[in-house]
Amino acid sequence: MRTRPGPFQWLAYAVGRPLPASMREWVRNDLIGDHAVARHMIRSQIPFLPLYAAFLLLPGPVWLRLSTMGLGVALALFFSAAYMAQNRRRRLERNGLPGDLENPRRVRERDAEKAAYERLHSTMRADLRTRG
């Protein structure tokens, strides 16, 4: 059994198809691991490659065709970033994983930040009581 997708499986995964259950750990790492944002942004451009190629075939000067393609890339990246959380949740669920999974490192960082805030808040509250 493979634990990583082959090129054709990865292309199918990039356009939304689920991978076999034997690759769930790879999917989990791909969607919530370190550098998941960069992987998402790259993966989200795959379905647009034929459109970008079509922009290059338009009539007109090269700078205009490249500008059109650049605008398409910018818009696709913007919408990919805007809907990243929803896309991640959908991909996790389609591959048999819970949709609310998060990067463990980010969870630890958020918990540490929350604890630091609560310590600071309780210290400030105690200072106000002693002054008041």
PDB file of C-alpha atoms in Angstrom:
ATOM      1  CA  MET A   1       0.000   0.000   0.000  1.00  0.00           C
ATOM      2  CA  ARG A   2       1.200   3.483  -0.829  1.00  0.00           C
ATOM      3  CA  THR A   3       1.338   6.142   1.824  1.00  0.00           C
ATOM      4  CA  ARG A   4       1.923   9.010  -0.616  1.00  0.00           C
ATOM      5  CA  PRO A   5      -0.049   9.770  -3.752  1.00  0.00           C
ATOM      6  CA  GLY A   6       1.484   9.267  -7.158  1.00  0.00           C
ATOM      7  CA  PRO A   7       1.443  12.101  -9.713  1.00  0.00           C
ATOM      8  CA  PHE A   8      -1.992  11.236 -11.137  1.00  0.00           C
ATOM      9  CA  GLN A   9      -3.480  10.688  -7.688  1.00  0.00           C
ATOM     10  CA  TRP A  10      -2.080  14.026  -6.552  1.00  0.00           C
ATOM     11  CA  LEU A  11      -3.579  15.794  -9.584  1.00  0.00           C
ATOM     12  CA  ALA A  12      -6.955  14.214  -8.830  1.00  0.00           C
ATOM     13  CA  TYR A  13      -6.548  15.248  -5.169  1.00  0.00           C
ATOM     14  CA  ALA A  14      -5.689  18.799  -6.255  1.00  0.00           C
ATOM     15  CA  VAL A  15      -8.996  19.104  -8.105  1.00  0.00           C
ATOM     16  CA  GLY A  16     -10.991  17.689  -5.182  1.00  0.00           C
ATOM     17  CA  ARG A  17     -11.032  13.898  -5.369  1.00  0.00           C
ATOM     18  CA  PRO A  18     -10.448  11.990  -2.125  1.00  0.00           C
ATOM     19  CA  LEU A  19      -7.428   9.727  -1.688  1.00  0.00           C
ATOM     20  CA  PRO A  20      -7.550   6.100  -0.458  1.00  0.00           C
ATOM     21  CA  ALA A  21      -7.805   5.487   3.288  1.00  0.00           C
ATOM     22  CA  SER A  22      -4.178   4.287   3.388  1.00  0.00           C
ATOM     23  CA  MET A  23      -3.089   7.874   2.651  1.00  0.00           C
ATOM     24  CA  ARG A  24      -5.071   9.566   5.424  1.00  0.00           C
ATOM     25  CA  GLU A  25      -1.961  10.458   7.414  1.00  0.00           C
ATOM     26  CA  TRP A  26      -0.465  12.100   4.329  1.00  0.00           C
ATOM     27  CA  VAL A  27      -3.714  14.057   3.776  1.00  0.00           C
ATOM     28  CA  ARG A  28      -3.726  15.087   7.441  1.00  0.00           C
ATOM     29  CA  ASN A  29      -0.166  16.393   7.216  1.00  0.00           C
ATOM     30  CA  ASP A  30      -0.878  18.065   3.885  1.00  0.00           C
ATOM     31  CA  LEU A  31      -3.873  19.965   5.253  1.00  0.00           C
ATOM     32  CA  ILE A  32      -2.871  20.811   8.829  1.00  0.00           C
ATOM     33  CA  GLY A  33       0.891  20.256   8.995  1.00  0.00           C
ATOM     34  CA  ASP A  34       3.587  22.888   8.878  1.00  0.00           C
ATOM     35  CA  HIS A  35       3.585  24.798   5.575  1.00  0.00           C
ATOM     36  CA  ALA A  36      -0.026  23.757   4.878  1.00  0.00           C
ATOM     37  CA  VAL A  37      -0.848  27.303   3.760  1.00  0.00           C
ATOM     38  CA  ALA A  38       1.870  27.302   1.101  1.00  0.00           C
ATOM     39  CA  ARG A  39       0.796  23.841  -0.092  1.00  0.00           C
ATOM     40  CA  HIS A  40      -2.819  25.010  -0.252  1.00  0.00           C
ATOM     41  CA  MET A  41      -1.921  28.072  -2.321  1.00  0.00           C
ATOM     42  CA  ILE A  42       0.112  25.995  -4.781  1.00  0.00           C
ATOM     43  CA  ARG A  43      -2.482  23.201  -4.976  1.00  0.00           C
ATOM     44  CA  SER A  44      -5.278  25.704  -5.577  1.00  0.00           C
ATOM     45  CA  GLN A  45      -3.600  26.930  -8.769  1.00  0.00           C
ATOM     46  CA  ILE A  46      -3.619  23.516 -10.472  1.00  0.00           C
ATOM     47  CA  PRO A  47      -7.227  23.716 -11.779  1.00  0.00           C
ATOM     48  CA  PHE A  48      -6.470  27.149 -13.260  1.00  0.00           C
ATOM     49  CA  LEU A  49      -3.427  26.107 -15.331  1.00  0.00           C
ATOM     50  CA  PRO A  50      -5.477  25.539 -18.527  1.00  0.00           C
ATOM     51  CA  LEU A  51      -7.030  28.981 -18.099  1.00  0.00           C
ATOM     52  CA  TYR A  52      -3.606  30.587 -17.667  1.00  0.00           C
ATOM     53  CA  ALA A  53      -2.421  28.816 -20.825  1.00  0.00           C
ATOM     54  CA  ALA A  54      -5.486  30.119 -22.686  1.00  0.00           C
ATOM     55  CA  PHE A  55      -4.630  33.663 -21.591  1.00  0.00           C
ATOM     56  CA  LEU A  56      -1.236  33.267 -23.248  1.00  0.00           C
ATOM     57  CA  LEU A  57      -2.939  32.291 -26.518  1.00  0.00           C
ATOM     58  CA  LEU A  58      -5.020  35.481 -26.709  1.00  0.00           C
ATOM     59  CA  PRO A  59      -4.212  37.847 -29.557  1.00  0.00           C
ATOM     60  CA  GLY A  60      -2.278  40.980 -28.754  1.00  0.00           C
ATOM     61  CA  PRO A  61       1.097  42.009 -27.430  1.00  0.00           C
ATOM     62  CA  VAL A  62       2.937  39.724 -25.008  1.00  0.00           C
ATOM     63  CA  TRP A  63       2.760  42.277 -22.175  1.00  0.00           C
ATOM     64  CA  LEU A  64      -1.045  42.311 -22.428  1.00  0.00           C
ATOM     65  CA  ARG A  65      -1.292  38.511 -22.398  1.00  0.00           C
ATOM     66  CA  LEU A  66       1.068  38.293 -19.407  1.00  0.00           C
ATOM     67  CA  SER A  67      -0.880  41.027 -17.625  1.00  0.00           C
ATOM     68  CA  THR A  68      -4.124  39.155 -18.196  1.00  0.00           C
ATOM     69  CA  MET A  69      -2.552  35.984 -16.858  1.00  0.00           C
ATOM     70  CA  GLY A  70      -1.128  37.897 -13.869  1.00  0.00           C
ATOM     71  CA  LEU A  71      -4.560  39.287 -13.044  1.00  0.00           C
ATOM     72  CA  GLY A  72      -6.016  35.783 -13.214  1.00  0.00           C
ATOM     73  CA  VAL A  73      -3.299  34.451 -10.890  1.00  0.00           C
ATOM     74  CA  ALA A  74      -3.840  37.320  -8.430  1.00  0.00           C
ATOM     75  CA  LEU A  75      -7.603  36.751  -8.334  1.00  0.00           C
ATOM     76  CA  ALA A  76      -7.221  32.988  -7.951  1.00  0.00           C
ATOM     77  CA  LEU A  77      -4.727  33.450  -5.097  1.00  0.00           C
ATOM     78  CA  PHE A  78      -7.014  35.964  -3.391  1.00  0.00           C
ATOM     79  CA  PHE A  79     -10.016  33.642  -3.469  1.00  0.00           C
ATOM     80  CA  SER A  80      -7.892  30.647  -2.485  1.00  0.00           C
ATOM     81  CA  ALA A  81      -6.719  32.525   0.603  1.00  0.00           C
ATOM     82  CA  ALA A  82     -10.213  33.810   1.396  1.00  0.00           C
ATOM     83  CA  TYR A  83     -11.780  30.328   1.353  1.00  0.00           C
ATOM     84  CA  MET A  84      -8.822  28.372   2.745  1.00  0.00           C
ATOM     85  CA  ALA A  85     -10.526  27.287   5.981  1.00  0.00           C
ATOM     86  CA  GLN A  86     -13.659  26.090   4.194  1.00  0.00           C
ATOM     87  CA  ASN A  87     -11.625  24.213   1.582  1.00  0.00           C
ATOM     88  CA  ARG A  88      -9.473  22.571   4.266  1.00  0.00           C
ATOM     89  CA  ARG A  89     -12.572  21.461   6.205  1.00  0.00           C
ATOM     90  CA  ARG A  90     -14.179  20.025   3.060  1.00  0.00           C
ATOM     91  CA  ARG A  91     -11.005  18.175   2.031  1.00  0.00           C
ATOM     92  CA  LEU A  92     -10.549  16.731   5.526  1.00  0.00           C
ATOM     93  CA  GLU A  93     -14.137  15.466   5.598  1.00  0.00           C
ATOM     94  CA  ARG A  94     -13.985  14.047   2.058  1.00  0.00           C
ATOM     95  CA  ASN A  95     -10.908  12.066   3.073  1.00  0.00           C
ATOM     96  CA  GLY A  96     -12.534  10.614   6.195  1.00  0.00           C
ATOM     97  CA  LEU A  97     -10.966  12.944   8.773  1.00  0.00           C
ATOM     98  CA  PRO A  98     -12.678  15.300  11.246  1.00  0.00           C
ATOM     99  CA  GLY A  99     -13.240  18.716   9.676  1.00  0.00           C
ATOM    100  CA  ASP A 100     -12.092  20.612  12.773  1.00  0.00           C
ATOM    101  CA  LEU A 101      -8.509  19.311  12.877  1.00  0.00           C
ATOM    102  CA  GLU A 102      -5.876  21.948  13.524  1.00  0.00           C
ATOM    103  CA  ASN A 103      -2.093  22.102  13.526  1.00  0.00           C
ATOM    104  CA  PRO A 104      -0.972  20.866  16.986  1.00  0.00           C
ATOM    105  CA  ARG A 105       1.787  23.479  17.159  1.00  0.00           C
ATOM    106  CA  ARG A 106      -0.706  26.288  16.529  1.00  0.00           C
ATOM    107  CA  VAL A 107      -3.054  24.885  19.171  1.00  0.00           C
ATOM    108  CA  ARG A 108      -0.195  24.863  21.721  1.00  0.00           C
ATOM    109  CA  GLU A 109       0.775  28.427  20.770  1.00  0.00           C
ATOM    110  CA  ARG A 110      -2.818  29.632  21.075  1.00  0.00           C
ATOM    111  CA  ASP A 111      -3.235  27.910  24.470  1.00  0.00           C
ATOM    112  CA  ALA A 112       0.025  29.446  25.720  1.00  0.00           C
ATOM    113  CA  GLU A 113      -1.059  32.881  24.516  1.00  0.00           C
ATOM    114  CA  LYS A 114      -4.440  32.484  26.214  1.00  0.00           C
ATOM    115  CA  ALA A 115      -2.783  31.409  29.484  1.00  0.00           C
ATOM    116  CA  ALA A 116      -0.398  34.395  29.318  1.00  0.00           C
ATOM    117  CA  TYR A 117      -3.319  36.736  28.732  1.00  0.00           C
ATOM    118  CA  GLU A 118      -5.246  35.269  31.647  1.00  0.00           C
ATOM    119  CA  ARG A 119      -2.188  35.599  33.940  1.00  0.00           C
ATOM    120  CA  LEU A 120      -1.711  39.212  32.880  1.00  0.00           C
ATOM    121  CA  HIS A 121      -5.410  39.971  33.269  1.00  0.00           C
ATOM    122  CA  SER A 122      -5.547  38.444  36.773  1.00  0.00           C
ATOM    123  CA  THR A 123      -2.383  40.336  37.784  1.00  0.00           C
ATOM    124  CA  MET A 124      -3.827  43.623  36.551  1.00  0.00           C
ATOM    125  CA  ARG A 125      -7.112  42.921  38.328  1.00  0.00           C
ATOM    126  CA  ALA A 126      -5.251  42.189  41.572  1.00  0.00           C
ATOM    127  CA  ASP A 127      -3.275  45.445  41.203  1.00  0.00           C
ATOM    128  CA  LEU A 128      -6.483  47.416  40.712  1.00  0.00           C
ATOM    129  CA  ARG A 129      -7.999  45.874  43.858  1.00  0.00           C
ATOM    130  CA  THR A 130      -4.968  46.778  45.968  1.00  0.00           C
ATOM    131  CA  ARG A 131      -4.957  50.367  44.675  1.00  0.00           C
ATOM    132  CA  GLY A 132      -8.671  50.887  44.894  1.00  0.00           C
TER     133      GLY A 132
END
